[in-house]
Amino acid sequence: MTVVIVSDFANPQPWINGLKKADPEVEVIMHDELQDRSKVEFALAWNHPPGIFMQFPNLKTISSLGAGVDHLLKDPDIPSHINIVRIIDPLLSQDMFEFALAVIMSRLKSLVHFRENQHKKVWKKKRYLRMDQVRVGVMGTGVIGHHVASNLLRIGFSVSGWSRSQGQPAAYKKYFGQNQLKAFLNNTDILISLLPLTPETHGMLNKNTLGMLPQGAWVVNLGRGPLLVDGDLIILLDAGHLAGANLDVFHQEPLPENHPFWAHPKVYITPHVASLTDPESVAPQIIENYRRTLQKQPLLNLVNRKKGY
Ligand code: NDP
Ligand code: OXD
């Protein structure tokens, strides 16, 4: 039996190595090298060509190669009987926490500002902020967001979280549902967006919601680009309502050369690197789902296709 990789990765070798290490017996093959598509019951996917999965008559499970599944669910041609699973991995959550922390600390200690002054040979002190002087709000306290929020709290930040449902109690203050969104945003100085992209969350970071943040707030979008209405962010930055934004994800990736974010003085861009799936770390859970697919057993990290995440 065969695991097929359907992705736009320039170099899939680390994935092939990781899967082979987890199970030397498994045959791993790139979709464009495959002769007989009817052999495939299990596929790994990242940014697949739309419609391609209709060409696999015996496909049963598609595993996203990341935490997000919006790249799969936006394809209307994935038959509804196919199960979609995703990655949940402690490293992915921890890397995201470290990235969020780096971004916040850089802001609190004005590191970019001092770097700019260095280029101008300017020696000028500026007061820094301490961890307990800002309120961090994590939007989307799922697997990753909860880890980020809990750890920011543990090291001394004032933290709250917002999600769709009340969920489990947490050590940080939890808000949930549309009714509590305003209160959550009103009390957030640094907003960390870790929502999945779904029809409901599309455009959720807009003029109205971002306008509910206090004057001088900072926005960090680590979830997905289309959560944000780009033009609305620019309006609020230019009006001085927001002090700045770190953006790791975009409507179109790579970010087009003519996009106004590139040159905006208050926008800090990273190329979708907040947390990268580690093939070796996640290969065992992929192999486990492959086995479960063949044995018709319940799958790990199954996505609710109706909810969209
Ligand atoms: P989860 O599915 O575990 O969590 C999603 C969270 O979002 C849940 O708390 C859920 O609420 C909440 N949510 C979903 N829809 C809504 C809504 N309409 N209103 C309010 N809250 C909502 O996902 P993960 O934590 O594993 O990952 C989150 C996202 O992070 C991924 O989908 C991906 O887009 C992004 N990501 C980005 C990376 C990067 O490098 N930039 C790397 C990895 C992931 P509830 O708890 O009530 O269900
Ligand atoms: C993911 C991502 O969803 O890398 O894992 O964005």
mmCIF file of N, CA and C and ligand atoms in Angstrom, residues 46 66-68 92 224 272 275 277, ligand 2:
data_model
loop_
_atom_site.group_PDB
_atom_site.id
_atom_site.type_symbol
_atom_site.label_atom_id
_atom_site.label_comp_id
_atom_site.label_asym_id
_atom_site.label_seq_id
_atom_site.Cartn_x
_atom_site.Cartn_y
_atom_site.Cartn_z
ATOM 1 N N TRP A 46 -0.560 19.446 0.832
ATOM 2 C CA TRP A 46 -0.358 20.860 1.146
ATOM 3 C C TRP A 46 -0.424 21.622 -0.174
ATOM 4 N N GLY A 66 -0.098 20.260 7.733
ATOM 5 C CA GLY A 66 0.004 21.280 8.774
ATOM 6 C C GLY A 66 -1.217 21.231 9.675
ATOM 7 N N ALA A 67 -1.303 22.232 10.551
ATOM 8 C CA ALA A 67 -2.440 22.309 11.466
ATOM 9 C C ALA A 67 -3.694 22.770 10.734
ATOM 10 N N GLY A 68 -3.508 23.658 9.776
ATOM 11 C CA GLY A 68 -4.650 24.224 9.064
ATOM 12 C C GLY A 68 -5.145 23.296 7.971
ATOM 13 N N LEU A 92 4.847 22.107 17.182
ATOM 14 C CA LEU A 92 4.178 23.160 16.401
ATOM 15 C C LEU A 92 3.614 24.224 17.351
ATOM 16 N N ARG A 224 -4.382 32.956 9.455
ATOM 17 C CA ARG A 224 -4.418 32.893 7.987
ATOM 18 C C ARG A 224 -4.672 34.288 7.444
ATOM 19 N N HIS A 272 5.311 33.440 6.449
ATOM 20 C CA HIS A 272 4.624 32.223 6.912
ATOM 21 C C HIS A 272 5.623 31.250 7.561
ATOM 22 N N SER A 275 5.468 29.031 12.683
ATOM 23 C CA SER A 275 5.670 27.675 13.191
ATOM 24 C C SER A 275 5.594 26.709 12.012
ATOM 25 N N THR A 277 5.822 22.881 10.401
ATOM 26 C CA THR A 277 5.690 21.468 10.770
ATOM 27 C C THR A 277 7.042 20.773 10.626
HETATM 28 C C1 OXD B 2 -0.131 25.152 9.378
HETATM 29 C C2 OXD B 2 0.695 26.189 8.809
HETATM 30 O O1 OXD B 2 -1.346 25.229 9.239
HETATM 31 O O2 OXD B 2 1.890 25.936 8.593
HETATM 32 O O3 OXD B 2 0.418 24.220 9.987
HETATM 33 O O4 OXD B 2 0.239 27.299 8.567
#
